[in-house]
Each structure stands twice: as C-alpha cells, then as structure tokens.
Coordinates of C-alpha atoms in Angstrom, one line a residue:
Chain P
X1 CA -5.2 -4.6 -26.1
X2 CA -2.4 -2.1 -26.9
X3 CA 0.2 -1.3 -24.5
X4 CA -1.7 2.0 -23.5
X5 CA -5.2 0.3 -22.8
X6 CA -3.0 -2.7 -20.9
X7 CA -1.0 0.2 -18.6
X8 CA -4.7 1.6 -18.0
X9 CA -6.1 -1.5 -17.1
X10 CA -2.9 -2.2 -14.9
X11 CA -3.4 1.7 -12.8
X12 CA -6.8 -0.1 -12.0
X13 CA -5.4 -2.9 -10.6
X14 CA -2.4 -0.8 -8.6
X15 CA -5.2 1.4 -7.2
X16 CA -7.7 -1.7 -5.6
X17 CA -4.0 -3.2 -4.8
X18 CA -5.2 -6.3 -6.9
X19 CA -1.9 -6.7 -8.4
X20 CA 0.5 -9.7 -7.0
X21 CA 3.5 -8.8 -4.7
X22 CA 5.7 -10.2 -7.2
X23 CA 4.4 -7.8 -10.3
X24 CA 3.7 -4.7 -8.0
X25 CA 7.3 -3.0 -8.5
X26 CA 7.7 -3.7 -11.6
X27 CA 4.4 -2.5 -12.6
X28 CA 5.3 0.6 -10.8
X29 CA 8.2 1.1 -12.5
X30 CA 6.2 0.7 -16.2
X31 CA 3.7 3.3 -15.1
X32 CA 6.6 5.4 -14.1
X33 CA 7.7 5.2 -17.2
X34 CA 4.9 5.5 -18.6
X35 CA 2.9 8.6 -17.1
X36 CA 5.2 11.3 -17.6
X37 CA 4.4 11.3 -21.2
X38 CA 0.9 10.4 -20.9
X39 CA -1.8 13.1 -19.6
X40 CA -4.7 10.8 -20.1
X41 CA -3.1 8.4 -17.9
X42 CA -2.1 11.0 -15.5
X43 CA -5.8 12.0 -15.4
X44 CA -6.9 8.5 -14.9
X45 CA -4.6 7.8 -12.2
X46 CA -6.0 11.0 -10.0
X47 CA -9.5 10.4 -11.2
X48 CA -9.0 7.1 -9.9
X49 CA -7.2 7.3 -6.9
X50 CA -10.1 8.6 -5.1
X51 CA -13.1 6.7 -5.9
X52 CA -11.0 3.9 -5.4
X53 CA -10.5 4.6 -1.4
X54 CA -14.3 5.2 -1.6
X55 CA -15.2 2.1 -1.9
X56 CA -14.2 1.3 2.0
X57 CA -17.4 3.3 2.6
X58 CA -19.3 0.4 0.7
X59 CA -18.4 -1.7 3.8
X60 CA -21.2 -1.9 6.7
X61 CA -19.1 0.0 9.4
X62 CA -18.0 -1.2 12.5
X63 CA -17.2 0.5 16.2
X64 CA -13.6 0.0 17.3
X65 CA -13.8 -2.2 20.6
X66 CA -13.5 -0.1 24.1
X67 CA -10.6 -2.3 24.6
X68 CA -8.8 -1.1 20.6
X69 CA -10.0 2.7 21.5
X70 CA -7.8 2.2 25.2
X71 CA -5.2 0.4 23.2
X72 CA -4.8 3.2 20.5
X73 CA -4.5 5.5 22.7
X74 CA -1.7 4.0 25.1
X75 CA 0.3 3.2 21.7
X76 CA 0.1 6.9 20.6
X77 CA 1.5 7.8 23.8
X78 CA 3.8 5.7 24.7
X79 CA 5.2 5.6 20.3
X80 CA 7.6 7.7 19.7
X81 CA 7.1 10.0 16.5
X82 CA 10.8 9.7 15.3
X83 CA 11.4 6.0 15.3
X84 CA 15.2 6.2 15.2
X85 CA 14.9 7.2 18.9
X86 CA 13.7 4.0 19.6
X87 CA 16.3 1.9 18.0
X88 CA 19.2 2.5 20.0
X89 CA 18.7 -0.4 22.3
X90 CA 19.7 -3.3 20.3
X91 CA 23.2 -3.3 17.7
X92 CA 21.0 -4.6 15.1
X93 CA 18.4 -1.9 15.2
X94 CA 21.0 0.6 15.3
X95 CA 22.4 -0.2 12.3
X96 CA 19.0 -0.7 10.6
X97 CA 18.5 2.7 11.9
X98 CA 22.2 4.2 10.9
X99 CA 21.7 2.4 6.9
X100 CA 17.6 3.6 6.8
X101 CA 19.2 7.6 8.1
X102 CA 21.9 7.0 5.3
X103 CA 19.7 5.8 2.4
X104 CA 16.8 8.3 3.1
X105 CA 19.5 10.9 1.4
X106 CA 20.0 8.7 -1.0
X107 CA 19.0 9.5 -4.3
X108 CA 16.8 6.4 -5.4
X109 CA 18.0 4.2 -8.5
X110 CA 16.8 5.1 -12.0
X111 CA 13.3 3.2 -11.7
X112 CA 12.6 5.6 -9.0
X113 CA 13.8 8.9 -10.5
X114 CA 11.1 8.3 -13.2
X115 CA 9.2 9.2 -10.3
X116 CA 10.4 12.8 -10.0
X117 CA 8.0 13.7 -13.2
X118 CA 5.2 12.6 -11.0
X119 CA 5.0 10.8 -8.5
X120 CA 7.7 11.3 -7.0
X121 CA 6.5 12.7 -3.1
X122 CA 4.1 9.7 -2.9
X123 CA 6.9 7.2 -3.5
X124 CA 8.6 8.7 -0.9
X125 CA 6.4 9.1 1.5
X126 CA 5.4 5.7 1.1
X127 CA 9.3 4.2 0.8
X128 CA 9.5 6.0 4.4
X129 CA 6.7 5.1 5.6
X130 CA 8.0 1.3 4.6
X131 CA 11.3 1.8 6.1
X132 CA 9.8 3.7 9.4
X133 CA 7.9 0.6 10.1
X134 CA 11.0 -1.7 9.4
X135 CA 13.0 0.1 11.7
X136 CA 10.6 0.7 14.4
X137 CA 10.0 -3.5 14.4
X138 CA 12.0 -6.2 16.3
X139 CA 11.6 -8.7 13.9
X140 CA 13.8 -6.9 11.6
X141 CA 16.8 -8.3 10.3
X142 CA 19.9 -7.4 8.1
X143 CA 21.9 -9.1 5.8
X144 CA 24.8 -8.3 4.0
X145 CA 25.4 -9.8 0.5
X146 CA 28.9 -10.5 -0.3
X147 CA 30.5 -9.6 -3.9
X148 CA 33.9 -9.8 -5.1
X149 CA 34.6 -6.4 -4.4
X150 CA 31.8 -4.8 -2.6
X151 CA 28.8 -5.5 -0.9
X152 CA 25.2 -4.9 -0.3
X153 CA 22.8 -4.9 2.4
X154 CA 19.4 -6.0 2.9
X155 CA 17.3 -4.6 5.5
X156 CA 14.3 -7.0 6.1
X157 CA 11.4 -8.5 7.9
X158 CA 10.0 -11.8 7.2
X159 CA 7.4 -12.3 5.0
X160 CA 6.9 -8.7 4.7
X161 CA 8.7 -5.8 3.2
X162 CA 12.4 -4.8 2.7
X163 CA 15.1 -2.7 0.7
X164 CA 18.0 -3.8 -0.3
X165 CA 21.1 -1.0 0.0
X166 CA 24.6 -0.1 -1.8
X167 CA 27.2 2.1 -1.8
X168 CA 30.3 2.8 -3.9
X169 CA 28.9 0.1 -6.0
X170 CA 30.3 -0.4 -10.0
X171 CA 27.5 -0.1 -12.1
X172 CA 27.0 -3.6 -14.4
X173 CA 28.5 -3.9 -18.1
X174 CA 27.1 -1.8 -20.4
X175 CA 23.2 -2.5 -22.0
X176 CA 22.9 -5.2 -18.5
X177 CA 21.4 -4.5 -15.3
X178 CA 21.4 -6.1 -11.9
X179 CA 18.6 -8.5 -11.1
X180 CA 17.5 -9.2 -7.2
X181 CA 16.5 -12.6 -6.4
X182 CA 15.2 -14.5 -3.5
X183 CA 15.8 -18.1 -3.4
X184 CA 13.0 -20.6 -1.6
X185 CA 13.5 -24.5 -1.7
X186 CA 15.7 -24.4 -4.1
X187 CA 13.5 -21.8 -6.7
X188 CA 14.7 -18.5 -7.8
X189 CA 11.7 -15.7 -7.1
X190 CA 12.7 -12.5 -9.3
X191 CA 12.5 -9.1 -7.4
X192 CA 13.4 -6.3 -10.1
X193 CA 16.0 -5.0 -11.6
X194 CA 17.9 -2.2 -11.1
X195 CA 21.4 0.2 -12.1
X196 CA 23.5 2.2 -9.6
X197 CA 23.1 5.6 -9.7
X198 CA 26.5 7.5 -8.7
X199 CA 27.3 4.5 -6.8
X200 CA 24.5 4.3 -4.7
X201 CA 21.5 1.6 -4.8
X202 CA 18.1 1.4 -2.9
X203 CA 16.0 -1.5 -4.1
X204 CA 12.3 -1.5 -2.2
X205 CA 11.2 -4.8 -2.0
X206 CA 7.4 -5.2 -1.2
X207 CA 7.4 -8.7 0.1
X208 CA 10.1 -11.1 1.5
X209 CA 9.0 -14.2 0.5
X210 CA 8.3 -16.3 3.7
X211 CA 10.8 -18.8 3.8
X212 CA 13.4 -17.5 1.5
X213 CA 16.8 -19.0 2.5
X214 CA 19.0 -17.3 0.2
X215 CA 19.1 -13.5 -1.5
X216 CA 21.4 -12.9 -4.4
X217 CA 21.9 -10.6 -7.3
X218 CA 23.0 -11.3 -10.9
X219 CA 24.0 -9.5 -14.1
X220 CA 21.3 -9.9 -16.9
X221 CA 20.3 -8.2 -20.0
X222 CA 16.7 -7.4 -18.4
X223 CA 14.1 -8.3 -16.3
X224 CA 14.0 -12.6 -16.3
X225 CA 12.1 -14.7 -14.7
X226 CA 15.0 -17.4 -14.3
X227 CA 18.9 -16.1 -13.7
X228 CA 20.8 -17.1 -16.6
X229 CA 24.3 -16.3 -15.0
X230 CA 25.6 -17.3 -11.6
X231 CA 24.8 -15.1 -8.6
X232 CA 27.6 -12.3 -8.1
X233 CA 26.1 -11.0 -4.8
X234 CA 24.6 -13.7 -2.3
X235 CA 23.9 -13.7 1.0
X236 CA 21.8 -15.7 3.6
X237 CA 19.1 -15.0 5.0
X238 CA 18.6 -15.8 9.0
Chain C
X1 CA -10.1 33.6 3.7
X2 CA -11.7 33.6 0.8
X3 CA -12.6 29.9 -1.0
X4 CA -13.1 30.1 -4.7
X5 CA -16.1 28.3 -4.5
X6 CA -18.8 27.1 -2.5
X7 CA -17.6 24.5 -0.1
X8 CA -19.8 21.4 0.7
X9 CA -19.9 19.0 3.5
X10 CA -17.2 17.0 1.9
X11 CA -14.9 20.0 1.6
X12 CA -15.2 21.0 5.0
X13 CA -14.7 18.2 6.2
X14 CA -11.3 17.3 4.0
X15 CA -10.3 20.8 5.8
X16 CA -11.3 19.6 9.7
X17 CA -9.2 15.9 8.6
X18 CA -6.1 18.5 7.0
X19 CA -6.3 20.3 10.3
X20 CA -6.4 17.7 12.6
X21 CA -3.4 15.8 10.4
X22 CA -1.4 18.6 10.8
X23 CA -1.9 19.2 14.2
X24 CA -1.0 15.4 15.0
X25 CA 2.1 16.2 13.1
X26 CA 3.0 18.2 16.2
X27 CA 2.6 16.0 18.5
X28 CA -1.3 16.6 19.5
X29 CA -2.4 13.6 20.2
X30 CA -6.2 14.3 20.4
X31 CA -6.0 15.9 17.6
X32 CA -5.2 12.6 16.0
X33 CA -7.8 10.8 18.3
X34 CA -10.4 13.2 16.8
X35 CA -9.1 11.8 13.6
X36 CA -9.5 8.0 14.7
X37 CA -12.8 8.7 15.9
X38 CA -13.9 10.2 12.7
X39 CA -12.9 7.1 10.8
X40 CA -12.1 4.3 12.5
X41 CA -15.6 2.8 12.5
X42 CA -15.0 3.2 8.5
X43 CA -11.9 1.5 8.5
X44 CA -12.5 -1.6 10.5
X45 CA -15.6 -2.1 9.0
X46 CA -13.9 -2.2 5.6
X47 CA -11.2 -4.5 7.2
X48 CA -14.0 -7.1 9.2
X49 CA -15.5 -7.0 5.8
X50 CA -12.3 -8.7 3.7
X51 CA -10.9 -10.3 6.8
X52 CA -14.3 -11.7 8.1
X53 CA -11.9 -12.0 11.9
X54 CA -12.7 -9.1 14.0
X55 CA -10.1 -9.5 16.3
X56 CA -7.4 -9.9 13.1
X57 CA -9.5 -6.5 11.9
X58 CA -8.8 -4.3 14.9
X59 CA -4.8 -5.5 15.2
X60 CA -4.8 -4.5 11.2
X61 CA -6.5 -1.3 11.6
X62 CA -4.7 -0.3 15.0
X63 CA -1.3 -0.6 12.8
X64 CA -2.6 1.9 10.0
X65 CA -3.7 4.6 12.1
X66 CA -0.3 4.1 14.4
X67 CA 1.2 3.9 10.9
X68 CA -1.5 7.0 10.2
X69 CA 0.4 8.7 13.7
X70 CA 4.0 8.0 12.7
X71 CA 3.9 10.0 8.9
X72 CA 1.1 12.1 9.7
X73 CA 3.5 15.5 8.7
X74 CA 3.8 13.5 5.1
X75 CA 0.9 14.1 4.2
X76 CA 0.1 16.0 1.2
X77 CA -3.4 17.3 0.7
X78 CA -2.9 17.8 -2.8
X79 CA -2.1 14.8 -3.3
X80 CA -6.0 13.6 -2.7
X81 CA -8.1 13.9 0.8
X82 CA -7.1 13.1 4.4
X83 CA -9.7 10.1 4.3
X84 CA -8.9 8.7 0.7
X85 CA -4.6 8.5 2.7
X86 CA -6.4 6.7 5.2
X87 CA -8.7 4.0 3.4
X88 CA -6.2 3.3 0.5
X89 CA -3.9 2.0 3.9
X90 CA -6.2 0.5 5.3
X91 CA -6.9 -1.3 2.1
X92 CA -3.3 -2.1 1.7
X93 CA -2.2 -3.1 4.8
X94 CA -5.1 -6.2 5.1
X95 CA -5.0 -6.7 2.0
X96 CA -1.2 -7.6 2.9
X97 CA -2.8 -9.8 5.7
X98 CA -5.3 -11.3 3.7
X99 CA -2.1 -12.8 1.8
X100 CA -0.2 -13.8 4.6
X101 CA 0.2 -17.3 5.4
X102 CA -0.6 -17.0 8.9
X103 CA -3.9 -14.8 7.7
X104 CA -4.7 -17.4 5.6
X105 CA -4.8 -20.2 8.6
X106 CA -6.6 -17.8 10.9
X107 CA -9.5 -17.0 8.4
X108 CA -10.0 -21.0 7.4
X109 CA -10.0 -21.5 11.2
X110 CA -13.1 -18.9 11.3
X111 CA -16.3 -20.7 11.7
X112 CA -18.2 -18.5 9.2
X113 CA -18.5 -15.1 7.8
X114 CA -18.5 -12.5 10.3
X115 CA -22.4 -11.7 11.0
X116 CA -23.0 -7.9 11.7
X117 CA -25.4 -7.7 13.6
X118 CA -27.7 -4.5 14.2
X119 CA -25.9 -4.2 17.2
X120 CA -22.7 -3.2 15.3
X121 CA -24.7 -0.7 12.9
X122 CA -26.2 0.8 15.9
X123 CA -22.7 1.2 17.9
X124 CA -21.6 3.4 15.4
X125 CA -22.2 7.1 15.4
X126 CA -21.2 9.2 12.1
X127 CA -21.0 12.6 10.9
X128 CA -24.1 13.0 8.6
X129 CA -21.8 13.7 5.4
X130 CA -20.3 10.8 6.1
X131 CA -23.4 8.5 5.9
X132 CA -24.3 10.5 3.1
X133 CA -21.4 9.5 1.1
X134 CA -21.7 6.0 2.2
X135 CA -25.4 6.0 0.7
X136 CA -23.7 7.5 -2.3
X137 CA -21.0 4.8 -2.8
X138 CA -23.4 2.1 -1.8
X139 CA -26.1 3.5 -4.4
X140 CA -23.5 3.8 -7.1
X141 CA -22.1 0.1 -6.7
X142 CA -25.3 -0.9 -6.9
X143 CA -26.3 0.4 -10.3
X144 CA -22.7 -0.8 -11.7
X145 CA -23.5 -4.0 -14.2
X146 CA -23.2 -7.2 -12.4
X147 CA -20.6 -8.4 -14.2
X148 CA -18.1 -5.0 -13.0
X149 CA -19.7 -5.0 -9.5
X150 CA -18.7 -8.4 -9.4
X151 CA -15.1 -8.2 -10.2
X152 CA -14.8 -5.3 -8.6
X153 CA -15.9 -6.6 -5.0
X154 CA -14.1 -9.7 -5.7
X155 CA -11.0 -8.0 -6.2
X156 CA -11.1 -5.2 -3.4
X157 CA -13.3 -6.5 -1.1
X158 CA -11.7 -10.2 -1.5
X159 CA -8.4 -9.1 -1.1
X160 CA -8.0 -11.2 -4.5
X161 CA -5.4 -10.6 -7.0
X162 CA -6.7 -10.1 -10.6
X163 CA -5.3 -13.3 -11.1
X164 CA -7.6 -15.2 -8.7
X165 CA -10.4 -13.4 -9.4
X166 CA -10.2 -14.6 -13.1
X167 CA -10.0 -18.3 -12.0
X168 CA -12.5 -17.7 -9.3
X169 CA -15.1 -16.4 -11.8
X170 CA -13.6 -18.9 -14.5
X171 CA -13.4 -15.6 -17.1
X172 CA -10.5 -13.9 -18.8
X173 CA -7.4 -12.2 -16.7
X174 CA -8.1 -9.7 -19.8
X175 CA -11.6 -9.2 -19.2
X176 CA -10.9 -8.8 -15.5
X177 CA -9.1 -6.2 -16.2
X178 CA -11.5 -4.6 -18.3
X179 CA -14.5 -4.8 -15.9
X180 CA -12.6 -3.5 -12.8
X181 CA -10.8 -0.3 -15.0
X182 CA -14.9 0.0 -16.6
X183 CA -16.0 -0.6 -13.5
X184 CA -14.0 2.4 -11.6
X185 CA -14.8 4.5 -14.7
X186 CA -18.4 4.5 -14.1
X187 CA -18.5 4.6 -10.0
X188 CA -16.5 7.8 -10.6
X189 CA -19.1 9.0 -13.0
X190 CA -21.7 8.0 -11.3
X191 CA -20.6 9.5 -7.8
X192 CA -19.6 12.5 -9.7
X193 CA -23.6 13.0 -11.3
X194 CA -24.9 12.5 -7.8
X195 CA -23.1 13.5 -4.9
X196 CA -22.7 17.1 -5.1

C-alpha cells in the first residue's frame, strides 16, 4: 500500500472516528498535508463525509424520554449561548476564559495552517467548539508549564480534551520541533509536535490521558514515540 | 427563488434543518427544539445502539445537541447537511464515551444488550423522508459483502478502533482498512443508484 492508498484508507477511518486518540492529530495533520495537493482525496473526503453520518440512520431509532425532552429544554434555557458569560464566577474559569478569548485570535501553529487550503473553517469550528465546552465545564483545570525562560499553559479537563497555549515563545533550533508529552506511572505518552508561529503556540489535544501526572515538552528532530532529550517545559498536573 | 434544479424530500428538508440552525443561532429556542425533535429519536437510537445503556445514551446525546445549541451560528451548510453536523457528533461524542474508563465499567455492569422492544419503534414518529432514507441506508448495508459490512459495523457501530477491530476479527490492521474505505465506497454508490 503506497502512501496515497494508506492516507485513503486513514480518511476512512477519521470519518467513522475509528482512529485511536493518540494517532487522531497526527493523522490530521498528514491529511492536511496531504489534501491540498490531492483532488482525488479531496473528493473522497466530501464523498465520504456524508455517507459516513448516514449510517446513524442504520440504527433502530429511539424516542428521547419525557424526562430528556423536559431536561433539554430547561438546559437550552437556562445555557447561556456565549459561554464566557458564564465563567466569571470562579478565578480559574476566568482565566480559562481570558487564555481561550486570547488564543481564539491566535493564528494556529503550522500543522493547522495547512488547514487554510481546506479545511480550514471545520478545524475551527470544531477547535471552538472544543474549547467552548472546556470553558463552559467545572472540571476544568489549568496548568502552567515552566521553561527556562518562558512558559506555557495548558487548559484541560481530565480524561478528555485540552490545548496547550504559548506566547512570545522562541521557536526550537533549526530542522527540531517541540514534542508534547504526557507522563502516566512513570511512561511518556507522545501528543504531537509542533513550531511557534510568530511566537505564538496552540497545541489541541484530543484526549488527556486519565491519570497523567506530569505534562512536559522537549526538543526533538520529529515526531518520537520515546523523548530522547530531557523535558525543557514541565508542569504538573492537579 | 429560483433552485437550479428539482428539489427532493432530502433537499427540502436540509433547507427546513439550515433554517431552523440559523434561527437557533439567534437565540430561538424552538426553533432549535424543532430541530431536536426532528432528530433526536435518530441520534439516541444510534447512541443506545453502541452504548447498549439507555440512560448513558440520553446524557450523551443531551450533550451534543446542547453542544448542537452552543455553535449552532458555525455552521456551514456547504460544508455538508444540517443532519450529517449532527450524526458525525453524535458519533463522536459516544464514541468518546464508549472509550472512557468510567463507560467502560458502566457497560460491563449492563446485564445484556439493550432489547428494543416494539414499544420503542412505535414511540417514535418520523418525517416520511426520513424513514425513507433509513430504508435506504439499511437496504444498502445489507447488500455490502459480509466481510465490509462487518468491519464496517464493528468499527462505527462498536465504537472500536481499527486496531481492535483487527484483533477482534483476528484479520489484518491492513485489510481493515481496506474493507471499511471499500466498504464506504460502495454504500455511497449504492445510496447514490437508489435514493434519488
């Protein structure tokens, strides 16, 4: 299987979300890379999109309970549409809120700005959507991640998603990139890795590992699935 | 205005979802209900299905369409149809608690697979296109070969990563991949010959 047929293969997967959390982003960023030049794949990933949501309607359906109709209903009502309004309450949240405001104008780090080429609006949409519902959750948390001479933050909620944020940051030596990593029982998980851009970073993270004591960045020449230079960003997580 | 073609059930309805999106973009919130009521049968069934916990079901499904009510201004209809934003979600987001740990211990804790009963079937009232596409979709997933139907409903249906399917199935991570990009190939063609 050339590296075509194998991209092809992995839009399928993307689409029926049968990749693993660990592979997702970085199979995003390959397609990214990928589809601009590629029409056939382009095509695919349209033609696909939409017969893949189809096959919900393969389920038998099944009427919402009286009590989920009522409950829908009160939590339309009673949820604010623009979630910063209702993240004032706590310090925590308010930050959340003040970095998510900040990073939305942000532009994203160069895997995303593959994106612009095509896919660019439902990245977005979806990176909001991500960071709406991080925001708009108490379980939320923030950590900072302490470097020589900056720092980065990551917004987070157990077990589920997270970005990780930078500003004024110095990009890594030349031909290396930065590589995020959570650390469980000891074990180094690889996130992605990523570059600046201007200064700036936004990492998305589709799942914080459960149980993850420890996040931490290091220089590497590429992606690896074991850091092979000591952590120049760490922080820990509550 | 004039449509440069004929429109079909399917169209009009993407049009009543784009409407009803939009309006919940402003604030209407039975506009959005309308839009819950539409497809909220289709969404929990899809998420009983995979989950096989009702009660997990509805608190997955609840999130979407809040989720659904939060970015309902962000969405693009040319980006694909109303209902294919909403599914692909709903998908998502159990398929996120399908992997959970705390998921996990909730659907071993099940007694057994969920049993619809005709009582469910009956409770739910459609639009006529709407059951018409689901004969469609059924029909077509039907006549896929066993072997793609197989991998396919594993994989989406399971909540299974391509991975697991392979070792569930005891085959090939490369043929796994194979069947379910085949297998979406031919659904497509084969809604595509018959539901228009």
């Amino acid at each position: 299987m050339n590296q075509h047929e194998e991209l092809q293969t992995r839009i399928a997967a993307y689409l029926i979300d049968g990749l693993p959390a660990t592979e997702v982003h970085r199979s995003e960023r390959e397609l990214l890379e990928h589809l601009p030049g590629c029409e056939e794949c382009r095509d695919l990933m349209v033609d696909l999109r939409e017969v893949a949501s189809e096959l919900a309607l393969a389920a038998q359906p099944v009427a919402p309970s009286a009590h989920m109709d009522a409950a829908m209903r009160r939590a339309i009502s009673e949820e604010p549409r623009l979630v910063v309004s209702v993240s004032e309450r706590k310090p925590r949240r308010a930050l959340a809120v003040a970095l998510v405001a900040a990073l939305l104008a942000l532009p994203t780090t160069w895997a995303l700005n593959l994106a612009g080429r095509l896919d660019q609006a439902e990245r977005e949409a979806r990176a909001s959507t991500a960071l709406e519902q991080l925001v708009s959750d108490p379980a939320v948390r923030t950590v900072s991640l302490a470097g020589k001479d900056a720092a980065m933050t990551l917004v987070y909620k157990p077990g589920s998603q997270g970005v990780l944020l930078a500003d004024r940051l110095s990009p890594p030596p030349q031909g290396k990139v930065f590589e995020l990593w959570f650390i469980r029982s000891g074990t180094p998980v690889p996130v992605d890795v990523f570059r600046p851009q201007e200064g700036r970073v936004r990492v998305d993270v589709s799942s914080v590992p459960r149980g993850a004591e420890v996040v931490a960045v290091t220089v590497e020449d590429r992606f690896v699935s074991q850091p092979t230079t000591a952590p120049i960003f760490v922080g820990t997580l509550a | 205005m004039v449509e440069p073609r004929a429109m079909g059930a399917s169209d009009l309805s993407d049009r009543r979802d784009r409407d009803l999106l939009a309006s919940a973009a402003q604030g209407d919130e039975e506009a959005f209900m309308a839009f819950y009521k539409r497809y909220s049968s289709t969404a929990l069934g899809l998420s009983v299905r995979m989950l096989r916990n009702r009660a997990l079901a509805e608190e997955v499904i609840q999130e979407v369409f809040l989720e659904v009510w939060r970015s309902a201004g962000r969405f693009d209809p040319a980006r694909g149809s109303a209902r294919s934003w909403l599914l692909a979600r709903a998908h998502a987001r159990t398929v996120d608690a399908i992997r959970r740990e705390e998921a996990s211990k909730r659907r071993e804790r099940a007694d057994a697979p969920i049993e619809l009963t005709q009582d469910h079937a009956d409770a739910v009232a459609e639009d006529d296109w709407l059951e018409d596409r689901r004969a469609q979709v059924r029909s077509a997933l039907n006549r896929l070969p066993d072997a793609q139907r197989e991998v396919l409903e594993k994989a989406y249906f399971g909540g299974l990563t391509q991975r697991e399917v392979a070792d569930q199935m005891d085959i090939p991570l490369g043929t796994v991949k194979t069947r379910t990009l085949h297998g979406l190939k031919r659904l497509k063609a084969s809604l595509e010959g018959g539901s228009r």
